[in-house]
Amino acid sequence: MLKISELGSRTGLSPHTIRFYEKHGLIKASERSESGYRYYNDSDVRRAEFVKTARNIGFSLDDIGQLLSIRVDKTAHSCQEVTDITRHKLDEVNAKIAELQSMQKTLQLLLDSCCGGPEQAIHCSIMEALEDGNVDASGAAKAHKTVLGKRAKS
Amino acid sequence: MLKISELGSRTGLSPHTIRFYEKHGLIKASERSESGYRYYNDSDVRRAEFVKTARNIGFSLDDIGQLLSIRVDKTAHSCQEVTDITRHKLDEVNAKIAELQSMQKTLQLLLDSCCGGPEQAIHCSIMEALEDGNVDASGAAKAHKTVLGKRAKS
DNA sequence: CTTGACCTTAGAGTTGGCTCTAAGCTTATA
DNA sequence: TATAAGCTTAGAGCCAACTCTAAGGTCAAG
Ligand SMILES: [Zn+2]
Ligand SMILES: [Zn+2]
Ligand SMILES: [Zn+2]
Ligand SMILES: [Zn+2]
């Protein structure tokens, strides 16, 4: 039976994150000590590792919840349900890639047009393109709200 | 002189968003009526359109702020400053694309391995891969926090 | 028997870019 | 003149997935 920080070092999730996942129904400690400490058995650890793997792939916590409910009774669920979740995620990823590639293309064109030198930006072609709005940004408009965030840790 | 909703329909930004941008220093109404209504002149409109174009490309509001401060005095800034901002953005975009492509690859492999049929998920290869953690998710781990958000409107 | 590492909880804060609400004032139209 | 549409403000809420804080309880080592 592992304590929360031991589960943390085994899975690479912080105790904070483990409690957060518990609050959202993803992970549970099958036992608690009298003083309230969480204790995780092998089955709990396997579930937590499943969550970690799914998260690393990029599934949302909501997706992971669905995958977990399939996991607890596989006879009640089909391969199709699993592929539906996976394909939906892949569709999202593909859409996002397309948006980012549109941004990439636009930014590259802008960079190619500008000398990038130390002279005054008076005739800078990037500035001119932005002024004139003659920028091929089709597809990029929807892309950038949350496109460039990061997660710090593993 | 345009009122805020007129500037909105000209630029495709909502009045709410215009006020939000004003609060963040991107856009200003050069005049106010006695009753406090914002009035935008041609120069204001051009600035707002610049902001809209830059936003559509994918620049952050912070980036746009920097571009705007170059715009107001181009003699005091160089092409290099402009390309630095642009290149930095391109680097972010490229990094994000790489992460998403890693996710894409993993998801595609999972999908290829599963029959996707109506039978019970007992021997589902996607579930097995998630259980075993033998999933090639290198690079995807950092990717997904904010990767799949959306902005609704233009 | 004290130190320090670890555990508990509820709840607030972070990020970026909006998006909306409430409560009230102004303006245009019929 | 009445009604509706539009404007003002400060400030709250939203999204996801954490991340941290405060204030306290627990436990093993020396
Ligand atoms: Zn130049
Ligand atoms: Zn230039
Ligand atoms: Zn199957
Ligand atoms: Zn399957």
CSV table of C-alpha atoms (C1' of nucleotides) and ligand atoms in Angstrom, one decimal:
chain,number,residue,atom,x,y,z
A,1,MET,CA,0.0,0.0,0.0
A,2,LEU,CA,1.5,3.3,-1.1
A,3,LYS,CA,1.0,6.7,0.3
A,4,ILE,CA,0.1,9.5,-2.0
A,5,SER,CA,3.6,10.8,-2.6
A,6,GLU,CA,4.8,7.2,-3.3
A,7,LEU,CA,2.0,6.9,-5.9
A,8,GLY,CA,3.2,10.2,-7.2
A,9,SER,CA,6.8,9.2,-7.7
A,10,ARG,CA,5.7,5.9,-9.3
A,11,THR,CA,3.4,7.6,-11.8
A,12,GLY,CA,5.1,11.0,-12.2
A,13,LEU,CA,2.0,12.8,-11.0
A,14,SER,CA,2.2,15.2,-8.1
A,15,PRO,CA,0.2,14.6,-4.9
A,16,HIS,CA,-1.7,17.8,-5.8
A,17,THR,CA,-2.6,16.4,-9.2
A,18,ILE,CA,-3.6,13.0,-7.8
A,19,ARG,CA,-6.0,14.7,-5.4
A,20,PHE,CA,-7.3,16.8,-8.2
A,21,TYR,CA,-7.9,13.7,-10.3
A,22,GLU,CA,-9.7,12.1,-7.4
A,23,LYS,CA,-12.0,15.1,-7.1
A,24,HIS,CA,-12.8,14.6,-10.8
A,25,GLY,CA,-13.4,10.9,-10.3
A,26,LEU,CA,-10.4,9.5,-12.1
A,27,ILE,CA,-8.4,8.0,-9.3
A,28,LYS,CA,-9.4,6.7,-5.9
A,29,ALA,CA,-7.5,5.4,-2.9
A,30,SER,CA,-9.1,2.1,-2.0
A,31,GLU,CA,-8.2,2.6,1.6
A,32,ARG,CA,-7.8,5.4,4.2
A,33,SER,CA,-5.9,5.2,7.4
A,34,GLU,CA,-7.7,6.3,10.6
A,35,SER,CA,-6.1,9.6,10.4
A,36,GLY,CA,-7.3,10.0,6.8
A,37,TYR,CA,-4.2,9.2,4.8
A,38,ARG,CA,-4.8,7.8,1.4
A,39,TYR,CA,-3.4,4.3,0.7
A,40,TYR,CA,-3.2,2.9,-2.8
A,41,ASN,CA,-3.1,-0.8,-3.7
A,42,ASP,CA,-1.8,-2.5,-6.8
A,43,SER,CA,-5.1,-2.1,-8.6
A,44,ASP,CA,-5.2,1.7,-7.7
A,45,VAL,CA,-1.7,2.0,-9.1
A,46,ARG,CA,-2.6,0.4,-12.4
A,47,ARG,CA,-5.5,2.7,-12.7
A,48,ALA,CA,-3.3,5.7,-12.0
A,49,GLU,CA,-0.8,4.5,-14.6
A,50,PHE,CA,-3.6,4.1,-17.1
A,51,VAL,CA,-4.6,7.7,-16.4
A,52,LYS,CA,-1.1,8.9,-16.8
A,53,THR,CA,-0.6,7.1,-20.1
A,54,ALA,CA,-3.8,8.4,-21.5
A,55,ARG,CA,-3.0,11.9,-20.4
A,56,ASN,CA,0.4,11.8,-22.0
A,57,ILE,CA,-1.2,10.8,-25.3
A,58,GLY,CA,-3.3,13.9,-25.1
A,59,PHE,CA,-6.7,12.7,-24.0
A,60,SER,CA,-8.7,15.2,-22.0
A,61,LEU,CA,-9.7,14.4,-18.4
A,62,ASP,CA,-13.2,13.9,-19.7
A,63,ASP,CA,-12.0,11.4,-22.4
A,64,ILE,CA,-10.0,9.6,-19.7
A,65,GLY,CA,-13.2,9.3,-17.6
A,66,GLN,CA,-14.9,7.6,-20.5
A,67,LEU,CA,-12.0,5.3,-21.1
A,68,LEU,CA,-11.9,4.4,-17.4
A,69,SER,CA,-15.6,3.5,-17.4
A,70,ILE,CA,-15.0,1.2,-20.3
A,71,ARG,CA,-12.0,-0.2,-18.5
A,72,VAL,CA,-13.9,-1.2,-15.4
A,73,ASP,CA,-16.3,-3.4,-17.4
A,74,LYS,CA,-15.0,-4.2,-20.8
A,75,THR,CA,-17.7,-6.8,-21.5
A,76,ALA,CA,-20.3,-4.0,-21.4
A,77,HIS,CA,-18.4,-1.9,-24.0
A,78,SER,CA,-17.3,-2.4,-27.5
A,79,CYS,CA,-14.2,-1.7,-29.5
A,80,GLN,CA,-16.2,0.8,-31.4
A,81,GLU,CA,-16.7,2.9,-28.3
A,82,VAL,CA,-13.0,3.0,-27.8
A,83,THR,CA,-12.3,3.9,-31.4
A,84,ASP,CA,-15.0,6.6,-31.3
A,85,ILE,CA,-13.2,8.4,-28.5
A,86,THR,CA,-9.8,7.9,-30.1
A,87,ARG,CA,-11.0,9.0,-33.5
A,88,HIS,CA,-12.7,12.1,-32.1
A,89,LYS,CA,-9.4,13.0,-30.5
A,90,LEU,CA,-7.5,12.4,-33.7
A,91,ASP,CA,-10.0,14.7,-35.5
A,92,GLU,CA,-9.4,17.5,-33.1
A,93,VAL,CA,-5.6,17.0,-33.4
A,94,ASN,CA,-5.8,17.1,-37.1
A,95,ALA,CA,-7.9,20.2,-37.2
A,96,LYS,CA,-5.5,21.9,-34.9
A,97,ILE,CA,-2.6,20.9,-36.9
A,98,ALA,CA,-4.2,22.3,-40.0
A,99,GLU,CA,-4.9,25.7,-38.3
A,100,LEU,CA,-1.3,25.8,-37.1
A,101,GLN,CA,0.1,25.0,-40.5
A,102,SER,CA,-1.9,27.9,-41.9
A,103,MET,CA,-0.3,30.2,-39.3
A,104,GLN,CA,3.0,28.7,-40.0
A,105,LYS,CA,2.7,29.4,-43.7
A,106,THR,CA,1.7,33.0,-43.1
A,107,LEU,CA,4.4,33.6,-40.7
A,108,GLN,CA,7.0,32.1,-43.0
A,109,LEU,CA,5.8,34.2,-45.9
A,110,LEU,CA,6.1,37.3,-43.7
A,111,LEU,CA,9.6,36.4,-42.6
A,112,ASP,CA,10.7,35.7,-46.1
A,113,SER,CA,9.5,39.1,-47.2
A,114,CYS,CA,11.4,41.1,-44.6
A,115,CYS,CA,15.2,41.7,-44.6
A,116,GLY,CA,15.3,41.5,-40.8
A,117,GLY,CA,18.1,44.0,-40.8
A,118,PRO,CA,19.0,46.9,-38.5
A,119,GLU,CA,17.4,49.6,-40.6
A,120,GLN,CA,14.3,51.6,-39.7
A,121,ALA,CA,11.1,49.7,-40.0
A,122,ILE,CA,9.6,52.4,-42.2
A,123,HIS,CA,9.3,50.3,-45.3
A,124,CYS,CA,9.1,47.0,-43.4
A,125,SER,CA,7.2,44.5,-45.5
A,126,ILE,CA,5.8,42.7,-42.5
A,127,MET,CA,4.4,46.0,-41.1
A,128,GLU,CA,3.0,46.8,-44.5
A,129,ALA,CA,1.3,43.5,-44.8
A,130,LEU,CA,-0.3,43.9,-41.4
A,131,GLU,CA,-1.4,47.5,-42.3
A,132,ASP,CA,-2.9,46.4,-45.6
A,133,GLY,CA,-4.5,43.3,-44.2
A,134,ASN,CA,-3.3,41.4,-47.3
A,135,VAL,CA,-2.2,38.5,-45.3
A,136,ASP,CA,-3.2,34.9,-46.1
A,137,ALA,CA,-4.5,34.0,-42.8
A,138,SER,CA,-7.3,31.7,-43.9
A,139,GLY,CA,-7.8,29.0,-41.3
A,140,ALA,CA,-5.6,30.7,-38.8
A,141,ALA,CA,-8.3,32.9,-37.3
A,142,LYS,CA,-9.8,30.2,-35.2
A,143,ALA,CA,-6.5,28.7,-34.1
A,144,HIS,CA,-4.7,30.7,-31.7
A,145,LYS,CA,-6.7,31.1,-28.5
A,146,THR,CA,-5.3,28.3,-26.6
A,147,VAL,CA,-2.9,27.0,-29.2
A,148,LEU,CA,0.3,27.9,-27.6
A,149,GLY,CA,0.0,27.1,-24.0
A,150,LYS,CA,2.4,24.8,-22.3
A,151,ARG,CA,2.5,22.4,-19.5
A,152,ALA,CA,5.6,22.6,-17.4
A,153,LYS,CA,6.1,19.2,-16.0
A,154,SER,CA,6.0,15.6,-17.3
B,1,MET,CA,-16.5,59.3,-36.7
B,2,LEU,CA,-17.8,55.8,-35.9
B,3,LYS,CA,-19.5,54.6,-32.7
B,4,ILE,CA,-18.2,51.4,-31.1
B,5,SER,CA,-20.6,49.0,-32.8
B,6,GLU,CA,-19.9,50.6,-36.2
B,7,LEU,CA,-16.2,50.0,-35.6
B,8,GLY,CA,-17.2,46.5,-34.6
B,9,SER,CA,-19.0,45.8,-37.8
B,10,ARG,CA,-16.2,47.3,-39.8
B,11,THR,CA,-13.5,45.1,-38.1
B,12,GLY,CA,-15.5,42.1,-37.1
B,13,LEU,CA,-14.7,42.6,-33.5
B,14,SER,CA,-17.5,42.9,-31.0
B,15,PRO,CA,-17.9,46.1,-28.9
B,16,HIS,CA,-17.1,44.0,-25.9
B,17,THR,CA,-13.9,42.9,-27.4
B,18,ILE,CA,-13.0,46.4,-28.5
B,19,ARG,CA,-13.4,47.6,-24.9
B,20,PHE,CA,-11.4,44.7,-23.8
B,21,TYR,CA,-8.6,45.6,-26.2
B,22,GLU,CA,-8.8,49.2,-25.0
B,23,LYS,CA,-8.4,48.1,-21.4
B,24,HIS,CA,-5.2,46.3,-22.6
B,25,GLY,CA,-3.9,49.3,-24.5
B,26,LEU,CA,-4.3,48.1,-28.0
B,27,ILE,CA,-7.1,50.3,-29.3
B,28,LYS,CA,-8.3,53.8,-28.2
B,29,ALA,CA,-11.1,56.0,-29.3
B,30,SER,CA,-9.5,59.4,-30.1
B,31,GLU,CA,-12.7,61.1,-29.0
B,32,ARG,CA,-15.5,60.8,-26.5
B,33,SER,CA,-18.9,62.5,-26.7
B,34,GLU,CA,-20.1,64.6,-23.7
B,35,SER,CA,-22.0,61.6,-22.6
B,36,GLY,CA,-19.0,59.4,-22.8
B,37,TYR,CA,-19.6,57.5,-26.1
B,38,ARG,CA,-16.5,56.4,-27.8
B,39,TYR,CA,-15.9,57.9,-31.3
B,40,TYR,CA,-13.3,56.4,-33.7
B,41,ASN,CA,-11.7,58.3,-36.6
B,42,ASP,CA,-10.0,56.9,-39.6
B,43,SER,CA,-6.7,56.5,-37.9
B,44,ASP,CA,-8.3,54.6,-35.1
B,45,VAL,CA,-10.0,52.4,-37.6
B,46,ARG,CA,-6.7,51.6,-39.3
B,47,ARG,CA,-5.2,50.7,-36.0
B,48,ALA,CA,-8.1,48.4,-35.1
B,49,GLU,CA,-7.8,46.7,-38.5
B,50,PHE,CA,-4.1,46.2,-37.9
B,51,VAL,CA,-5.0,44.6,-34.6
B,52,LYS,CA,-7.6,42.4,-36.2
B,53,THR,CA,-5.2,41.3,-38.9
B,54,ALA,CA,-2.4,40.5,-36.4
B,55,ARG,CA,-4.8,38.6,-34.2
B,56,ASN,CA,-6.1,36.6,-37.2
B,57,ILE,CA,-2.5,35.5,-38.0
B,58,GLY,CA,-2.2,34.2,-34.4
B,59,PHE,CA,-0.2,36.8,-32.6
B,60,SER,CA,-0.9,37.1,-28.9
B,61,LEU,CA,-2.3,40.4,-27.5
B,62,ASP,CA,1.1,40.9,-26.0
B,63,ASP,CA,2.8,40.5,-29.4
B,64,ILE,CA,0.3,42.8,-31.0
B,65,GLY,CA,1.1,45.4,-28.3
B,66,GLN,CA,4.8,45.3,-29.3
B,67,LEU,CA,3.9,45.5,-33.0
B,68,LEU,CA,1.7,48.5,-32.3
B,69,SER,CA,4.5,50.3,-30.5
B,70,ILE,CA,6.7,49.7,-33.5
B,71,ARG,CA,3.9,51.0,-35.7
B,72,VAL,CA,3.5,54.3,-34.0
B,73,ASP,CA,7.1,55.2,-34.6
B,74,LYS,CA,8.7,53.1,-37.3
B,75,THR,CA,11.8,55.3,-37.4
B,76,ALA,CA,12.6,54.2,-33.9
B,77,HIS,CA,12.5,50.5,-34.6
B,78,SER,CA,14.2,48.1,-37.0
B,79,CYS,CA,13.1,45.4,-39.3
B,80,GLN,CA,15.0,43.1,-37.0
B,81,GLU,CA,12.7,43.8,-34.1
B,82,VAL,CA,9.7,43.0,-36.3
B,83,THR,CA,11.2,39.7,-37.5
B,84,ASP,CA,12.2,38.8,-33.9
B,85,ILE,CA,8.6,38.9,-32.9
B,86,THR,CA,7.5,37.0,-36.0
B,87,ARG,CA,10.2,34.4,-35.7
B,88,HIS,CA,9.4,33.8,-32.1
B,89,LYS,CA,5.8,33.2,-33.0
B,90,LEU,CA,6.8,30.9,-35.8
B,91,ASP,CA,9.0,28.9,-33.3
B,92,GLU,CA,6.1,28.5,-31.0
B,93,VAL,CA,3.9,27.4,-33.8
B,94,ASN,CA,6.5,24.9,-35.1
B,95,ALA,CA,7.0,23.5,-31.6
B,96,LYS,CA,3.2,23.0,-31.2
B,97,ILE,CA,2.9,21.4,-34.6
B,98,ALA,CA,5.6,18.9,-33.6
B,99,GLU,CA,3.8,18.0,-30.4
B,100,LEU,CA,0.5,17.6,-32.2
B,101,GLN,CA,2.1,15.4,-34.9
B,102,SER,CA,3.4,13.2,-32.2
B,103,MET,CA,-0.1,12.9,-30.7
B,104,GLN,CA,-1.4,12.3,-34.2
B,105,LYS,CA,1.0,9.5,-34.9
B,106,THR,CA,0.2,7.8,-31.6
B,107,LEU,CA,-3.6,8.1,-32.1
B,108,GLN,CA,-3.3,6.8,-35.6
B,109,LEU,CA,-1.3,3.8,-34.5
B,110,LEU,CA,-3.9,3.0,-31.8
B,111,LEU,CA,-6.7,3.3,-34.3
B,112,ASP,CA,-4.9,1.1,-36.8
B,113,SER,CA,-4.5,-1.6,-34.1
B,114,CYS,CA,-8.1,-1.8,-33.2
B,115,CYS,CA,-10.9,-3.4,-35.2
B,116,GLY,CA,-13.4,-0.8,-34.1
B,117,GLY,CA,-16.2,-3.3,-34.3
B,118,PRO,CA,-19.2,-4.0,-32.1
B,119,GLU,CA,-17.7,-6.8,-30.0
B,120,GLN,CA,-16.8,-6.5,-26.4
B,121,ALA,CA,-13.7,-4.5,-25.5
B,122,ILE,CA,-12.1,-7.3,-23.6
B,123,HIS,CA,-9.3,-7.8,-26.0
B,124,CYS,CA,-9.3,-4.3,-27.4
B,125,SER,CA,-5.8,-3.4,-28.4
B,126,ILE,CA,-6.2,0.3,-27.6
B,127,MET,CA,-7.2,-0.6,-24.0
B,128,GLU,CA,-4.3,-3.0,-23.8
B,129,ALA,CA,-1.9,-0.4,-25.0
B,130,LEU,CA,-3.2,2.1,-22.4
B,131,GLU,CA,-3.0,-0.5,-19.7
B,132,ASP,CA,0.6,-1.5,-20.6
B,133,GLY,CA,1.7,2.0,-21.1
B,134,ASN,CA,3.6,0.8,-24.2
B,135,VAL,CA,2.5,3.8,-26.2
B,136,ASP,CA,4.8,5.9,-28.2
B,137,ALA,CA,3.8,9.3,-26.8
B,138,SER,CA,7.2,10.9,-26.9
B,139,GLY,CA,6.8,14.6,-27.3
B,140,ALA,CA,3.0,14.5,-26.7
B,141,ALA,CA,3.3,14.8,-23.0
B,142,LYS,CA,3.8,18.5,-23.0
B,143,ALA,CA,1.4,19.2,-25.7
B,144,HIS,CA,-2.1,18.9,-24.6
B,145,LYS,CA,-2.9,21.3,-21.9
B,146,THR,CA,-4.2,24.1,-24.1
B,147,VAL,CA,-3.7,22.6,-27.4
B,148,LEU,CA,-7.3,21.9,-28.3
B,149,GLY,CA,-9.2,25.0,-27.4
B,150,LYS,CA,-11.2,26.9,-29.8
B,151,ARG,CA,-12.3,30.4,-30.4
B,152,ALA,CA,-15.9,30.6,-31.6
B,153,LYS,CA,-16.1,33.7,-33.7
B,154,SER,CA,-14.1,35.2,-36.5
C,1,DC,C1',10.2,15.0,22.8
C,2,DT,C1',11.4,17.7,19.1
C,3,DT,C1',12.3,18.4,14.4
C,4,DG,C1',11.0,18.0,9.9
C,5,DA,C1',8.8,15.6,6.3
C,6,DC,C1',4.6,14.3,5.1
C,7,DC,C1',-0.5,14.2,5.2
C,8,DT,C1',-5.4,16.4,5.4
C,9,DT,C1',-9.2,19.9,3.8
C,10,DA,C1',-11.6,23.6,1.4
C,11,DG,C1',-10.9,26.9,-1.5
C,12,DA,C1',-8.4,30.5,-4.1
C,13,DG,C1',-5.2,31.6,-8.0
C,14,DT,C1',-3.1,30.9,-12.7
C,15,DT,C1',-3.2,31.4,-17.9
C,16,DG,C1',-5.2,34.1,-22.2
C,17,DG,C1',-8.7,35.9,-24.5
C,18,DC,C1',-12.6,36.8,-24.3
C,19,DT,C1',-17.8,37.1,-22.8
C,20,DC,C1',-21.3,38.5,-20.2
C,21,DT,C1',-24.0,40.9,-16.3
C,22,DA,C1',-26.0,44.6,-13.8
C,23,DA,C1',-27.6,48.9,-13.4
C,24,DG,C1',-28.1,52.9,-15.4
C,25,DC,C1',-27.7,56.8,-19.1
C,26,DT,C1',-28.4,58.4,-24.2
C,27,DT,C1',-30.1,58.6,-28.7
C,28,DA,C1',-33.0,57.6,-32.6
C,29,DT,C1',-37.3,56.4,-34.4
C,30,DA,C1',-42.6,56.2,-34.6
D,1,DT,C1',-43.5,60.7,-25.5
D,2,DA,C1',-42.6,56.2,-25.3
D,3,DT,C1',-40.1,52.4,-26.7
D,4,DA,C1',-36.2,50.2,-28.3
D,5,DA,C1',-31.6,50.0,-29.4
D,6,DG,C1',-27.3,51.3,-28.1
D,7,DC,C1',-24.0,53.2,-25.0
D,8,DT,C1',-21.3,53.5,-20.2
D,9,DT,C1',-18.8,51.2,-16.1
D,10,DA,C1',-16.7,47.9,-12.9
D,11,DG,C1',-16.4,43.6,-12.2
D,12,DA,C1',-17.6,38.6,-12.5
D,13,DG,C1',-17.5,34.3,-15.1
D,14,DC,C1',-15.7,30.9,-18.5
D,15,DC,C1',-12.5,27.2,-20.3
D,16,DA,C1',-8.9,23.3,-18.9
D,17,DA,C1',-5.8,21.4,-16.1
D,18,DC,C1',-3.6,22.2,-12.9
D,19,DT,C1',-1.1,24.7,-8.8
D,20,DC,C1',-0.8,26.6,-4.7
D,21,DT,C1',-2.2,28.4,0.1
D,22,DA,C1',-3.6,28.2,4.8
D,23,DA,C1',-4.1,26.1,8.9
D,24,DG,C1',-3.7,22.3,10.9
D,25,DG,C1',-2.9,16.9,12.0
D,26,DT,C1',0.5,12.7,11.8
D,27,DC,C1',4.5,10.1,12.0
D,28,DA,C1',9.4,8.3,12.0
D,29,DA,C1',14.1,9.3,13.3
D,30,DG,C1',17.5,10.8,16.5
E,1,ZN,ZN,13.9,45.6,-43.9
E,2,ZN,ZN,11.0,44.4,-42.4
E,3,ZN,ZN,-11.8,-5.2,-31.5
E,4,ZN,ZN,-10.4,-2.4,-29.9
